[in-house]
Coordinates of C-alpha atoms in Angstrom, one line a residue:
M47 CA 56.0 -47.5 -5.0
R48 CA 56.4 -43.9 -3.7
S49 CA 53.9 -42.5 -6.1
R50 CA 51.4 -45.1 -5.1
L51 CA 51.8 -44.1 -1.4
Y52 CA 51.4 -40.4 -2.4
C53 CA 48.2 -41.2 -4.3
I54 CA 46.8 -43.2 -1.3
A55 CA 47.7 -40.3 1.1
A56 CA 46.2 -37.7 -1.2
L57 CA 43.0 -39.7 -1.5
A58 CA 42.8 -40.3 2.2
A59 CA 43.3 -36.5 2.9
A60 CA 40.6 -35.6 0.4
L61 CA 38.1 -38.1 1.9
L62 CA 38.8 -36.9 5.4
A63 CA 38.5 -33.2 4.4
F64 CA 35.2 -33.7 2.5
P65 CA 33.0 -34.3 5.5
L66 CA 34.4 -31.2 7.2
T67 CA 33.8 -28.9 4.2
A68 CA 30.3 -30.4 3.7
W69 CA 29.4 -29.9 7.4
G70 CA 30.7 -26.3 7.4
A71 CA 28.8 -25.5 4.2
S72 CA 25.5 -26.8 5.5
T73 CA 25.5 -24.5 8.5
P74 CA 23.8 -21.2 7.5
A75 CA 25.5 -18.0 8.6
P76 CA 23.5 -16.1 11.2
M77 CA 21.3 -13.3 10.0
P78 CA 22.8 -9.8 10.6
S79 CA 20.6 -7.7 12.9
P80 CA 19.2 -4.6 11.2
K81 CA 20.7 -1.3 12.1
L82 CA 18.0 0.4 14.1
P83 CA 17.9 4.2 14.6
S84 CA 19.7 5.5 17.7
K85 CA 17.5 8.6 18.1
A86 CA 13.8 9.0 18.9
L87 CA 11.7 9.4 15.7
H88 CA 8.2 11.0 15.4
V89 CA 5.8 11.0 12.4
D90 CA 2.4 12.7 12.1
L91 CA 0.1 11.8 9.2
Q92 CA -3.4 12.8 8.3
V93 CA -5.5 9.9 6.8
E94 CA -9.0 9.6 5.3
V95 CA -11.0 6.6 6.7
N96 CA -14.0 5.1 4.8
K97 CA -17.2 3.6 6.3
L98 CA -15.5 0.2 6.8
G99 CA -12.6 1.7 8.8
Q100 CA -10.0 1.3 6.1
V101 CA -7.6 4.1 5.3
V102 CA -8.4 5.4 1.8
R103 CA -5.4 7.7 1.4
V104 CA -2.7 9.6 3.3
L105 CA -3.3 13.3 2.8
H106 CA -0.1 14.7 4.2
G107 CA 2.1 14.7 7.2
N108 CA 5.4 15.4 8.8
L109 CA 8.0 12.7 8.3
S110 CA 11.0 12.0 10.5
G111 CA 13.7 12.2 7.9
D112 CA 14.8 8.6 8.4
G113 CA 14.0 7.0 5.0
P114 CA 13.5 3.4 6.1
F115 CA 11.4 4.3 9.1
D116 CA 9.2 6.8 7.0
T117 CA 8.7 4.1 4.3
M118 CA 7.6 1.6 6.9
V119 CA 5.3 4.1 8.6
M120 CA 3.6 5.0 5.2
G121 CA 3.1 1.4 4.3
N122 CA 1.6 0.7 7.8
A123 CA -0.7 3.7 7.5
L124 CA -2.0 2.6 4.0
Q125 CA -2.9 -0.8 5.4
M126 CA -4.4 0.4 8.7
W127 CA -8.0 0.0 9.9
I128 CA -9.4 2.4 12.4
R129 CA -12.5 1.0 14.2
D130 CA -14.2 1.4 17.5
Q131 CA -15.4 -1.6 19.5
R132 CA -18.1 -1.0 22.1
G133 CA -19.4 -4.2 23.6
K134 CA -20.0 -6.7 20.9
T135 CA -20.4 -4.3 18.0
V136 CA -17.6 -2.9 15.9
T137 CA -18.2 0.4 14.2
A138 CA -16.2 2.7 12.0
I139 CA -16.5 6.4 11.9
V140 CA -15.9 8.0 8.5
G141 CA -13.6 11.0 8.8
L142 CA -10.2 12.6 8.8
Y143 CA -7.8 11.2 11.4
K144 CA -4.4 12.3 12.7
V145 CA -2.1 9.3 13.2
H146 CA 1.1 9.6 15.4
Y147 CA 4.0 7.2 15.2
D148 CA 6.7 7.4 17.9
Y149 CA 9.9 5.3 17.9
N150 CA 11.7 4.7 21.2
P151 CA 15.4 3.9 20.6
S152 CA 15.9 2.3 24.1
T153 CA 13.1 -0.3 23.7
H154 CA 13.0 -0.3 19.8
A155 CA 9.2 -0.1 20.1
V156 CA 7.0 2.0 17.8
K157 CA 3.8 3.4 19.4
R158 CA 0.9 4.3 17.1
T159 CA -1.9 6.5 18.3
F160 CA -4.7 8.2 16.3
A161 CA -7.3 10.8 16.9
L162 CA -10.4 11.9 15.0
I163 CA -10.0 15.4 13.5
K164 CA -13.3 15.7 11.6
R165 CA -16.3 13.4 11.0
G166 CA -17.7 12.7 7.5
G167 CA -16.2 13.0 4.1
S168 CA -16.8 12.3 0.4
W169 CA -14.6 9.2 0.6
A170 CA -17.0 7.2 2.7
N171 CA -17.8 4.7 -0.1
E172 CA -14.3 4.5 -1.7
P173 CA -12.3 1.3 -1.3
G174 CA -9.4 1.3 1.1
A175 CA -5.8 1.9 -0.1
A176 CA -4.7 -1.6 0.6
T177 CA -7.7 -3.0 -1.5
K178 CA -6.7 -0.7 -4.4
I179 CA -3.1 -1.8 -4.2
M180 CA -4.1 -5.5 -4.2
S181 CA -6.5 -5.1 -7.1
D182 CA -3.8 -3.2 -9.1
A183 CA -1.3 -6.0 -8.3
K184 CA -3.8 -8.6 -9.4
K185 CA -4.4 -6.8 -12.7
Q186 CA -0.7 -6.5 -13.4
A187 CA -0.2 -10.3 -12.7
E188 CA -3.1 -11.1 -15.0
A189 CA -1.7 -8.9 -17.7
A190 CA 1.8 -10.5 -17.4
A191 CA 0.2 -14.0 -17.5
A192 CA -1.8 -13.0 -20.6
A193 CA 1.4 -11.6 -22.3
L194 CA 3.3 -14.8 -21.5
A195 CA 0.4 -17.0 -22.9
K196 CA 0.3 -14.9 -26.1
L197 CA 4.1 -15.3 -26.5
K198 CA 3.9 -19.1 -26.1
A199 CA 1.0 -19.2 -28.5
D200 CA 3.0 -17.1 -31.1
Q201 CA 6.0 -19.4 -30.7
Q202 CA 3.8 -22.5 -31.2
K203 CA 2.1 -20.9 -34.2
K204 CA 5.5 -20.0 -35.8
A205 CA 6.8 -23.6 -35.3
A206 CA 3.6 -25.0 -36.8
E207 CA 3.8 -22.7 -39.9
N208 CA 7.4 -23.8 -40.7
P209 CA 7.4 -27.6 -40.2
N210 CA 10.1 -28.1 -42.9
L211 CA 12.7 -25.9 -41.2
P212 CA 15.2 -27.8 -39.1
D213 CA 15.5 -27.1 -35.4
I214 CA 18.4 -24.7 -35.0
N215 CA 19.3 -26.0 -31.5
A216 CA 19.5 -29.6 -32.8
A217 CA 21.7 -28.5 -35.7
L218 CA 24.1 -26.7 -33.4
K219 CA 24.4 -29.7 -31.1
R220 CA 25.0 -32.0 -34.1
S221 CA 27.7 -29.7 -35.5
R222 CA 29.5 -29.5 -32.1
A223 CA 29.4 -33.3 -31.8
T224 CA 31.0 -33.9 -35.2
A225 CA 33.6 -31.2 -34.8
S226 CA 37.1 -32.4 -33.8
P227 CA 38.8 -30.3 -31.1
S228 CA 42.3 -31.4 -32.1
P229 CA 44.1 -29.3 -34.7
R230 CA 45.4 -31.0 -37.9
P231 CA 48.6 -30.1 -39.6

């Protein structure tokens, strides 16, 4: 009788605790806020801009020394467009530009400004850096897909060449099913 009461009490406790654990598990933890720099940061870069206004490459510059911020700034500079809009027309000036990034720790804002250093350049007809990055990524994805397709074709060919060989996975499953887990004296 007592053991039956203990079983009922344990079952009731488990059933009551389950909704609490399920509810607690479904609530996602809040995302931690990123650690932002506590000092002002400044980066100067020189970039080449093509006839479309795309940055072709970053020539050189002075970085801030803060790794994450410098990485973010370089990525931004490689994707940047520099164009001029006068009225309804948008134009781009081929040239060498100086780009400044200033981080304000009190407002956590980054201010980007640019200035033309020199007009013209041999890079006017080159594609932008972001375009090059995307075409390289597309080529890599196509190469990976082709390698995967070749691997699958090779596996199918190998399976077709040896139709009389048994499937090793099926043989292993069959031997595990017939094996007895209990020892015999």
